[in-house]
Short mmCIF file of C-alpha atoms in Angstrom, two decimals:
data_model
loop_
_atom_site.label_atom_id
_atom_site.label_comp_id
_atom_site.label_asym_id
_atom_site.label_seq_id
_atom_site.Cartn_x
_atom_site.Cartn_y
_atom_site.Cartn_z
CA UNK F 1 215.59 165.69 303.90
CA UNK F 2 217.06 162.20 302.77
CA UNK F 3 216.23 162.46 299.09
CA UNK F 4 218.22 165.53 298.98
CA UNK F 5 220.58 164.23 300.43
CA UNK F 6 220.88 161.25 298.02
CA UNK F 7 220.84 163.67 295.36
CA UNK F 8 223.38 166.18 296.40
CA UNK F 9 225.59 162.83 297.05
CA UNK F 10 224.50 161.78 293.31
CA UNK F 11 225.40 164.67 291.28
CA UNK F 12 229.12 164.67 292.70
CA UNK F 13 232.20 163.05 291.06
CA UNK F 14 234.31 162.03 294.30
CA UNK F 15 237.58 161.05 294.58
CA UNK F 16 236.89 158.95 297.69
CA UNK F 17 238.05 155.62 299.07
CA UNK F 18 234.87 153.08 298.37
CA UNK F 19 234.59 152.27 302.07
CA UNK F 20 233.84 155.92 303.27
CA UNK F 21 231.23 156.52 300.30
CA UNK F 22 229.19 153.97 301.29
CA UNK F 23 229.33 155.23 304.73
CA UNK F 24 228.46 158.26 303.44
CA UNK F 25 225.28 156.80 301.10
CA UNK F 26 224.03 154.54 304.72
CA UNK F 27 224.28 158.26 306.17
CA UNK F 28 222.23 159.67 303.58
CA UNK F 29 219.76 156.99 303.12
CA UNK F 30 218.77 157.49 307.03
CA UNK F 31 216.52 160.16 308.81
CA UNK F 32 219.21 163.45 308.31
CA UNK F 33 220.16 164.09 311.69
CA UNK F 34 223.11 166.02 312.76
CA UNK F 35 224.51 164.16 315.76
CA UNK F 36 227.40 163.69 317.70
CA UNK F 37 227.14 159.86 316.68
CA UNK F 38 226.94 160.96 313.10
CA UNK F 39 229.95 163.29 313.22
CA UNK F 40 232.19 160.33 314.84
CA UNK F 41 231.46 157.12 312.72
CA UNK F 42 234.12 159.27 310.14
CA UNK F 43 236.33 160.66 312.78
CA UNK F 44 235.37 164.46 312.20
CA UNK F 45 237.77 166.39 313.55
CA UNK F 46 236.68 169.71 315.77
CA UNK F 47 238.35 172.61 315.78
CA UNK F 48 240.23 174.59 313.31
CA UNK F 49 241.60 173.21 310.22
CA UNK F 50 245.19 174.77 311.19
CA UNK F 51 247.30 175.13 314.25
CA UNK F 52 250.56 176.44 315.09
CA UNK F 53 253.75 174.87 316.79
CA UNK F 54 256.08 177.51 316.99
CA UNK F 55 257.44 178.15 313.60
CA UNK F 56 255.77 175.51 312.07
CA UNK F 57 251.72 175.51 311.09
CA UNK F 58 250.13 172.37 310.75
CA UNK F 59 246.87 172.65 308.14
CA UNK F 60 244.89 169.50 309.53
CA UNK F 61 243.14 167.75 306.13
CA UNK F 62 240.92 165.31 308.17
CA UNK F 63 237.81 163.35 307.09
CA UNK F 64 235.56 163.84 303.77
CA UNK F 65 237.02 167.07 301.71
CA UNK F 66 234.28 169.12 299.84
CA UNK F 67 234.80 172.31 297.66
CA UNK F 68 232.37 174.12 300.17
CA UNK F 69 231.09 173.61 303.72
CA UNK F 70 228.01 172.13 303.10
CA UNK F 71 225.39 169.28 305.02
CA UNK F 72 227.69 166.86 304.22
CA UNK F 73 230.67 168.59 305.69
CA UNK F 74 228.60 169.57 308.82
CA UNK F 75 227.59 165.91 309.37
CA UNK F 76 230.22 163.69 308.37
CA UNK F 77 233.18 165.74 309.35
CA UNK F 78 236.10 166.77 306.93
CA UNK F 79 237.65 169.70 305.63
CA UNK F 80 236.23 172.04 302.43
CA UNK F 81 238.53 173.37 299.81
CA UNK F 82 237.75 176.95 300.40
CA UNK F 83 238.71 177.12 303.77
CA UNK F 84 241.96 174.80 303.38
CA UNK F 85 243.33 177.15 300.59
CA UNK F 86 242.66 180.06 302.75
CA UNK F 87 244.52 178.74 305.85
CA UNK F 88 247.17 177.62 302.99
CA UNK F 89 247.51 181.07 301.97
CA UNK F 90 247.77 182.77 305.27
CA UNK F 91 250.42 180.55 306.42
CA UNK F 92 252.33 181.10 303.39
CA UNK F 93 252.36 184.55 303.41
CA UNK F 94 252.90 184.28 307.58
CA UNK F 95 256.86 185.85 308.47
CA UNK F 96 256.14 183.36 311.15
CA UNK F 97 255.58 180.26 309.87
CA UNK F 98 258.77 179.01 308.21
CA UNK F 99 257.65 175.37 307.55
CA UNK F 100 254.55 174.09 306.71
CA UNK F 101 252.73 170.49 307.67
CA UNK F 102 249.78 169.09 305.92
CA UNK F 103 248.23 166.73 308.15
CA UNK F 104 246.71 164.17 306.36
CA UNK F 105 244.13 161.32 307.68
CA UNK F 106 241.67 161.70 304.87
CA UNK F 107 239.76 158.91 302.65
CA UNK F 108 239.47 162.04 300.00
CA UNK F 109 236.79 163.61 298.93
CA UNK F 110 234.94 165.67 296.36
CA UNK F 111 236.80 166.49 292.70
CA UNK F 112 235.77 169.59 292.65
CA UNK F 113 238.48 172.82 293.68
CA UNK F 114 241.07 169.65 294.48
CA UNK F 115 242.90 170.29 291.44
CA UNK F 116 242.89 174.13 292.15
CA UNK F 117 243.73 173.53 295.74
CA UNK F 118 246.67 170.96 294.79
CA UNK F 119 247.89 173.47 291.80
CA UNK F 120 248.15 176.41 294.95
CA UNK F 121 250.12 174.07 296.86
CA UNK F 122 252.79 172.53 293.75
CA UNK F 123 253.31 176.32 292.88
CA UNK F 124 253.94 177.78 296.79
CA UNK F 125 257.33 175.14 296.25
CA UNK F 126 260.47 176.65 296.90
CA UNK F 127 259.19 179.82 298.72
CA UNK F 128 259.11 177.79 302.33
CA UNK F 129 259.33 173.50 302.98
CA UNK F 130 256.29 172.09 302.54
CA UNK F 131 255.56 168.50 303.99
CA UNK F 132 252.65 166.41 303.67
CA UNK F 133 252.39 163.73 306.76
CA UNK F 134 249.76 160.88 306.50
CA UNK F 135 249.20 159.57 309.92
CA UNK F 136 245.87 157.33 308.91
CA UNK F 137 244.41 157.55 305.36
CA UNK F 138 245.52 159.69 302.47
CA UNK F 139 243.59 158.34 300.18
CA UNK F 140 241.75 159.34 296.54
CA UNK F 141 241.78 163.08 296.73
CA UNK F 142 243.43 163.45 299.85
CA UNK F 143 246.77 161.84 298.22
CA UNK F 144 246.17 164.04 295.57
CA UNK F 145 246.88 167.21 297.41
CA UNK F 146 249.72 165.27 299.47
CA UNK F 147 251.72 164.91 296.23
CA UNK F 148 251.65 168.71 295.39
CA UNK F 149 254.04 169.38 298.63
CA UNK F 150 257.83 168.71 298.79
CA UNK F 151 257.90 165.60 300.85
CA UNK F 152 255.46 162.80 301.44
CA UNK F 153 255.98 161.43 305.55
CA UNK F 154 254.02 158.49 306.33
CA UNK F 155 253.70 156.41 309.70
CA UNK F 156 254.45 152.80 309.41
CA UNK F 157 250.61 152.18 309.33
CA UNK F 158 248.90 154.87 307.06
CA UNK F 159 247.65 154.00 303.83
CA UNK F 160 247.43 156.19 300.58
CA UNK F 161 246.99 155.66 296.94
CA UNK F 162 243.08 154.79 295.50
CA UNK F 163 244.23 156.75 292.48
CA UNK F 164 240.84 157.22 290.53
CA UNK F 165 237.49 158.63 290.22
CA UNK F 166 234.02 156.94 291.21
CA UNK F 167 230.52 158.25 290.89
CA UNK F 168 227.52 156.85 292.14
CA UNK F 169 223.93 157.30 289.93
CA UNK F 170 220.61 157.40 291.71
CA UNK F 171 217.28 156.47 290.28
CA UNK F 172 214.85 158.42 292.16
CA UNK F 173 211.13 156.50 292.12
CA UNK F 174 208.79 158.96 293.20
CA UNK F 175 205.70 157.21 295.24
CA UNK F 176 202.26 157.39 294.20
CA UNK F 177 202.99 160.78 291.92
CA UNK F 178 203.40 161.33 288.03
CA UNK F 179 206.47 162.85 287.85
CA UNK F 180 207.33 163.80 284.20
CA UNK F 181 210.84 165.48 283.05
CA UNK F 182 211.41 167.16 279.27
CA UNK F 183 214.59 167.85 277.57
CA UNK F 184 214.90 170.43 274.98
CA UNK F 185 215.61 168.53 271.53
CA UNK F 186 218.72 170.76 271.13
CA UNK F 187 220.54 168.84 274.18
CA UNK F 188 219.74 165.04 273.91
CA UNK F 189 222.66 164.15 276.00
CA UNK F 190 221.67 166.34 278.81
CA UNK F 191 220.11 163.56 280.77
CA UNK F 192 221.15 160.17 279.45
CA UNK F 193 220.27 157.21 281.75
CA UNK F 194 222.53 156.13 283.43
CA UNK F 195 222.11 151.99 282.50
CA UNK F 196 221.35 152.79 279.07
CA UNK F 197 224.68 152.25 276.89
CA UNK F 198 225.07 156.07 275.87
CA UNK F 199 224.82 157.03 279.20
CA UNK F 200 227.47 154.72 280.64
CA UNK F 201 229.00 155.00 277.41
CA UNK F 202 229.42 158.77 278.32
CA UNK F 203 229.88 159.03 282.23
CA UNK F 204 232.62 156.34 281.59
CA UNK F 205 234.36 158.93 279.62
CA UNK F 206 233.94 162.00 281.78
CA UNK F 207 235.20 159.59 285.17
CA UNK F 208 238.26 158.85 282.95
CA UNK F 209 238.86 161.98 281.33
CA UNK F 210 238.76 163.65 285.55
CA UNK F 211 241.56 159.89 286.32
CA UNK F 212 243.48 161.37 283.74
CA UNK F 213 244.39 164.35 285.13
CA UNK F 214 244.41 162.79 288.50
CA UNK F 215 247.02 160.21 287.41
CA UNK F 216 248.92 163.38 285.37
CA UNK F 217 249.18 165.40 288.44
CA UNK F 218 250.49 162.95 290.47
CA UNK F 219 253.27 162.04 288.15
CA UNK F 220 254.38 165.09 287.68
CA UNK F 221 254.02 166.07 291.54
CA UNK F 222 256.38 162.95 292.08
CA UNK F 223 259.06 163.25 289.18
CA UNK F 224 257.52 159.80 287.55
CA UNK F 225 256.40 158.85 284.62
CA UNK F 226 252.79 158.14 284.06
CA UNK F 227 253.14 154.53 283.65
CA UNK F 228 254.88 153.80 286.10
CA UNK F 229 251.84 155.50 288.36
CA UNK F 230 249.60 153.48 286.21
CA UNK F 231 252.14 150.27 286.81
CA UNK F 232 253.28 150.44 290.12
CA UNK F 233 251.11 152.80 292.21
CA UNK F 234 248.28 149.92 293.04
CA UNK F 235 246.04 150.57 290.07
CA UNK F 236 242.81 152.56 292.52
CA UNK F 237 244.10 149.61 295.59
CA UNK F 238 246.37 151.67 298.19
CA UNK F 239 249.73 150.83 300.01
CA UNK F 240 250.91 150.79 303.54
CA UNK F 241 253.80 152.04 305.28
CA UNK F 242 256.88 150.85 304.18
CA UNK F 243 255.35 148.83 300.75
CA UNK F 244 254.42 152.62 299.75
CA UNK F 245 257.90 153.89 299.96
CA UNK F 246 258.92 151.20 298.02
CA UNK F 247 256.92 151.50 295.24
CA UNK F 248 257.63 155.49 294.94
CA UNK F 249 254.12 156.38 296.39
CA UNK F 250 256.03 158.73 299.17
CA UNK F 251 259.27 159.40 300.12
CA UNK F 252 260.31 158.05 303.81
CA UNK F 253 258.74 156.98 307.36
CA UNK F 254 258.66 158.56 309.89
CA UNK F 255 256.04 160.36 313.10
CA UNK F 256 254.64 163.70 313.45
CA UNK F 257 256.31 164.87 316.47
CA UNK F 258 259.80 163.96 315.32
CA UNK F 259 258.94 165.96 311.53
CA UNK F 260 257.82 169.28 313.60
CA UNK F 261 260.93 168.73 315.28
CA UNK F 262 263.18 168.26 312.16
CA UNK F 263 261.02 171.33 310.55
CA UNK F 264 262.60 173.52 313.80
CA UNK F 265 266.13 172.82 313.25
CA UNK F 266 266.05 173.61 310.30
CA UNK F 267 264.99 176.60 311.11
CA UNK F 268 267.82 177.19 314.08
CA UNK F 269 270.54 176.55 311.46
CA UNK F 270 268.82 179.06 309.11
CA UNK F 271 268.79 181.58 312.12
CA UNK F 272 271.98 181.19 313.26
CA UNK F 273 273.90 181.66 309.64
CA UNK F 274 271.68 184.79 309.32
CA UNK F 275 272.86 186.05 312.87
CA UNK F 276 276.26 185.17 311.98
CA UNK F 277 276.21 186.92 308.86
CA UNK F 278 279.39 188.89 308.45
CA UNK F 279 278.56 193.23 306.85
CA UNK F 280 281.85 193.49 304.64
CA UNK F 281 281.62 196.26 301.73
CA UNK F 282 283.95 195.70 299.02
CA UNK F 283 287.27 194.27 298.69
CA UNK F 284 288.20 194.44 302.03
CA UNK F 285 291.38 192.95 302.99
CA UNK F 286 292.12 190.52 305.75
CA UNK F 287 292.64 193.32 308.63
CA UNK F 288 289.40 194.95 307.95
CA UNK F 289 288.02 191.76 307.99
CA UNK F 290 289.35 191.64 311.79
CA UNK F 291 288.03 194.71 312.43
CA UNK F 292 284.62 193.99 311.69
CA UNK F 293 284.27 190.77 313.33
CA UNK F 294 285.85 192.38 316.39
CA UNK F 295 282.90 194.87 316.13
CA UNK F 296 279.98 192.88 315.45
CA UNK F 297 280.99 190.11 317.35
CA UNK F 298 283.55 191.16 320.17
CA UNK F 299 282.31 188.34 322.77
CA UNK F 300 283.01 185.75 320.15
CA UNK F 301 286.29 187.05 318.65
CA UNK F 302 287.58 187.33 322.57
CA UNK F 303 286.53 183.36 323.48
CA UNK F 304 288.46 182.47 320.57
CA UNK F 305 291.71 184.68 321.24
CA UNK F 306 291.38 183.22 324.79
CA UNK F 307 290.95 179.24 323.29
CA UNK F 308 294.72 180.20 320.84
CA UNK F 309 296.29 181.17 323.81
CA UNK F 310 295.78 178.38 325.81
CA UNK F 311 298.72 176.03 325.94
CA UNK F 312 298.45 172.60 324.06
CA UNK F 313 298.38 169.76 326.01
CA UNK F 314 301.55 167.64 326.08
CA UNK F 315 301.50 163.58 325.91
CA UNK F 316 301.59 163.11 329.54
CA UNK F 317 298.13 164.66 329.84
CA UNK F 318 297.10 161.76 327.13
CA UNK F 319 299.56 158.99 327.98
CA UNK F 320 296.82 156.32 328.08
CA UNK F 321 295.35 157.35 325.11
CA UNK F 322 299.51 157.21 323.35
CA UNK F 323 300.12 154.36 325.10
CA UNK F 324 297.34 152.29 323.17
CA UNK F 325 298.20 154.02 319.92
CA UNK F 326 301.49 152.78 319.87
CA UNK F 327 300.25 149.09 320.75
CA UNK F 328 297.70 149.46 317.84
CA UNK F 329 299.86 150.82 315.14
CA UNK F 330 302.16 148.15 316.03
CA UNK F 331 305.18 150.71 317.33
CA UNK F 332 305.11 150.12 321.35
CA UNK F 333 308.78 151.67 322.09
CA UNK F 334 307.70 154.44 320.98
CA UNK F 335 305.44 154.76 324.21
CA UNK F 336 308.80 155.47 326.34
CA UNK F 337 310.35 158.23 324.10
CA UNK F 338 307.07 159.62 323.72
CA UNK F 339 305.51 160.44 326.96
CA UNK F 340 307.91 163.64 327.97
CA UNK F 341 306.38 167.11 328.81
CA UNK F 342 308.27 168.48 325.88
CA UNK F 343 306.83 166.70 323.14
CA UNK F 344 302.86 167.73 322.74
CA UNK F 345 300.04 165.52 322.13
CA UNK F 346 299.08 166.80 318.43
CA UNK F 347 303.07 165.91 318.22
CA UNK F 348 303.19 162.52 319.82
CA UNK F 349 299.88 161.52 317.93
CA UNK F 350 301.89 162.40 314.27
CA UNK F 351 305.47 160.99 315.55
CA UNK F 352 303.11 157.42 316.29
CA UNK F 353 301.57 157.78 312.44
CA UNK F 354 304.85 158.40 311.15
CA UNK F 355 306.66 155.59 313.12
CA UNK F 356 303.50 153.29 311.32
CA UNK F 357 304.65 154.71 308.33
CA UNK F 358 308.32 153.40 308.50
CA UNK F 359 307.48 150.38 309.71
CA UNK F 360 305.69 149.51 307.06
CA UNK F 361 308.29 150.71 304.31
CA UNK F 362 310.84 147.89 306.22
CA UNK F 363 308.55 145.03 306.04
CA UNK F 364 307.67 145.91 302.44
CA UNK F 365 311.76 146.18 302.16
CA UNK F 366 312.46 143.10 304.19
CA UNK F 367 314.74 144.79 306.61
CA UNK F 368 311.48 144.99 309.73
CA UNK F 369 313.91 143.95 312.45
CA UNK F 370 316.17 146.90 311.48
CA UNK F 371 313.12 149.42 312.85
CA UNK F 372 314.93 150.45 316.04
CA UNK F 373 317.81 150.83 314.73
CA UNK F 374 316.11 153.04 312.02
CA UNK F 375 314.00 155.15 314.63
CA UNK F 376 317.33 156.07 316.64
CA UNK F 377 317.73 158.51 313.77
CA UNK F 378 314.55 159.78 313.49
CA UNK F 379 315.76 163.52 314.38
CA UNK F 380 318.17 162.94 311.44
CA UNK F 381 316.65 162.59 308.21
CA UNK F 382 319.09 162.16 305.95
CA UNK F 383 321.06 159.93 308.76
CA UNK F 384 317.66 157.80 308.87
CA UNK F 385 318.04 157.69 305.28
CA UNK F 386 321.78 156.20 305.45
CA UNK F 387 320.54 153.48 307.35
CA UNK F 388 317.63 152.86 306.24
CA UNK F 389 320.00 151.98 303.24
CA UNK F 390 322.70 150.47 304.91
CA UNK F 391 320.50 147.98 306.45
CA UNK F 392 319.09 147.37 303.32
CA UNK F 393 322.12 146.51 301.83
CA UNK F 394 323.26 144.36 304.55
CA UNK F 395 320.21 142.20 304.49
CA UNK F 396 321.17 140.76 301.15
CA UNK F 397 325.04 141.03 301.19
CA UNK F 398 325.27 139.89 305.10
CA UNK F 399 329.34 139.59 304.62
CA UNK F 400 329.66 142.77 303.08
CA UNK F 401 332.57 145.24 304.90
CA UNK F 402 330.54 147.87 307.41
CA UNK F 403 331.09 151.39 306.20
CA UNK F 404 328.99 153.10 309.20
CA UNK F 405 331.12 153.57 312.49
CA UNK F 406 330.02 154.59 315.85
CA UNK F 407 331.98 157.93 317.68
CA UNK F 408 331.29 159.62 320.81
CA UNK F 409 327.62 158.55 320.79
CA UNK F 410 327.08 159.01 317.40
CA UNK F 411 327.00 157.21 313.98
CA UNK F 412 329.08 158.26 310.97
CA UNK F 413 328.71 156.79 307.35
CA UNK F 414 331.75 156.99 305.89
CA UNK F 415 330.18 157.84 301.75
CA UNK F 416 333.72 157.81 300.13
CA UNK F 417 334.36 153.91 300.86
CA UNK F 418 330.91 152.88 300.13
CA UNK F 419 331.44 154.57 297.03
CA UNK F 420 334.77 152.63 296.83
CA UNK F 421 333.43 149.68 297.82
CA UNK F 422 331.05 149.90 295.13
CA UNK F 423 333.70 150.61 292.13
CA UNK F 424 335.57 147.02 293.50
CA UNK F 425 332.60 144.32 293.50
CA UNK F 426 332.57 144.14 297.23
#
């Protein structure tokens, strides 16, 4: 079984971290046995490819990718194209899925069907959230398809990138036997040697002619340019964590548990502006507005009829809370005027921003011991006024005569001898 093995691992172009294809070539160059020991030196992953977590289904791209299940896929572990695109499918066309997870520890995998598989994915955007979250690798192929979803989530310690294409050639030698191959003349480029220089000359090309599109996809997956994936995206090397958020190659950090999470709030806050939806048929005015929301939602409209009708608290259910915003706006007598069960919290709160206010209009005006004074007549706002400007006035004409006089408890400016006053000099 090995040399068909070698061979089927031969004839593929892979998109593959180099580490996992020579595991895969030791695997192949060995006695082909399907064990248990086989199936873990990759990690293969048992079970279904996809799995559900309420409203959000988690695709699981783990191990090798291949277009088909195949030896290779049996042994080493991994996911095939065909089966991923079906389980893609069925969970976008699921009422119950609302978000989708690709669950990425991959080293990549075979070319062929990625770009199909990755095109399915970039075109399902918009129709429900689709996140790709690299826990370990998402390398080569693997971040190919990552790109095509809406988000890229990595943990601090996965690595993606190996942007490229790599092929491996085998020269069969076949032991004591003549073996003899013919080409029809029509087709001399149908099996060029690999070390000759038209056949490197040529499988150069085709490996860079398949990088091209790989590098094309991801830019456009990503909203970059192609240089700067050819610049800054490690050149084939891959990035970790945080470095690959940095250099564009995915969006944020972050852990699986807490992006299913995220994934069901989102859908909560979806559900509950749906179920909160209010049925009004044209121009309806504000009482039939009422009336509907008093018949779809009568348990709702009643808790908040009850909440109006509760008195507001006054600012002796708050003093502390008055007391320290008077000491912090710099107004502490208004602490005693304020605390009274007349005056309400709401209207202690905007007396205190107010007395801030005034404060800081008479230290701007140079008259900041006259603030008492000024307050006594905050009821009054056009006595306020008066001597707001009469203290004014007698800060920089100290002698001048007083034209505000005090009777039974209350002040009276006297306008016609200010006036007066004015006309004279004095």
């Amino acid at each position: 079984m090995t040399p068909q093995a070698l061979q089927y691992l031969a004839s593929q172009p892979w998109a593959l971290e180099t580490k996992t294809l020579a595991v895969m070539k030791d695997i192949a160059a060995r006695e082909w046995q399907i064990t248990e020991a086989v199936a873990k030196q990759l990690g293969e992953r048992t079970g279904p490819n996809s799995t559900k977590r309420d409203d959000v289904t988690l695709i699981n791209i783990n191990g090798v990718i291949s277009r088909y299940a195949s030896l290779f896929h049996a042994a080493c572990g991994g996911a095939s194209v065909e089966t991923l695109a079906k389980e893609f499918n069925q969970a976008l066309n699921d009422p119950d899925t609302q978000s989708i997870i690709l669950n990425i520890d991959s080293p990549g995998g075979q070319v062929n069907g990625i770009n199909e598989l990755g095109e399915m994915i970039h075109a399902a955007r918009g129709k429900k959230p689709i996140v790709a979250y690299v826990g370990g690798l998402g390398c080569s192929a693997a971040y190919w398809l990552a790109t095509a979803a809406d988000e890229i989530v990595l943990d601090h310690t996965a690595s993606v990138g190996s942007i490229g294409v790599v092929a491996t050639y085998v020269k069969q030698k076949h032991d004591d036997k003549d073996v003899f191959e013919m080409v029809s003349s029509q087709s001399p480029n149908k099996r060029l040697e690999p070390d000759s220089k038209d056949g490197k000359s040529t499988y150069q090309a085709e490996l860079d002619q398949l990088a091209d599109i790989f590098i094309d996809r991801v830019a456009r997956n990503l909203s970059v340019s192609r240089e700067d994936v050819l610049a800054k995206f490690c050149q084939g090397g891959t990035a970790i964590g945080q470095s690959a958020v940095d250099k564009g190659m995915a969006h944020r950090l972050g852990s699986l548990e807490n992006l299913i999470t995220e994934l069901q709030k989102r859908k909560t806050t979806k559900n509950m502006s749906e179920h909160f939806s209010i049925n009004v048929t044209g121009e309806a005015n504000t009482t039939e507005i009422a009336a509907t929301l008093k018949q779809q939602f009568p348990e709702a409209v009643s808790a908040l009829i009850a909440e109006a009708n509760q008195p507001e608290p006054n600012a002796l259910s708050a003093a502390a809370e008055i007391a320290q915003a008077c000491i912090e706006a710099d107004v502490s007598s208004m602490a005693a005027i304020l605390l009274n069960s007349n005056t309400t919290k709401a209207e202690a709160f905007k007396q205190i921003e107010d007395a801030k206010a005034i404060k800081n209009a008479c230290a701007a005006a140079g008259i900041e011991a006259s603030f008492d004074k000024i307050m006594a007549d905050r009821n009054d706002l056009g006595q306020l006024i008066g001597t707001a400007i009469h203290e004014a006035k007698a800060s920089v004409e100290p002698e001048a005569t007083s034209h505000i006089t005090s009777s039974g408890g209350g002040v009276k400016i006297d306008t016609d001898e200010i006036y007066a006053a004015r006309q004279q000099g004095q």
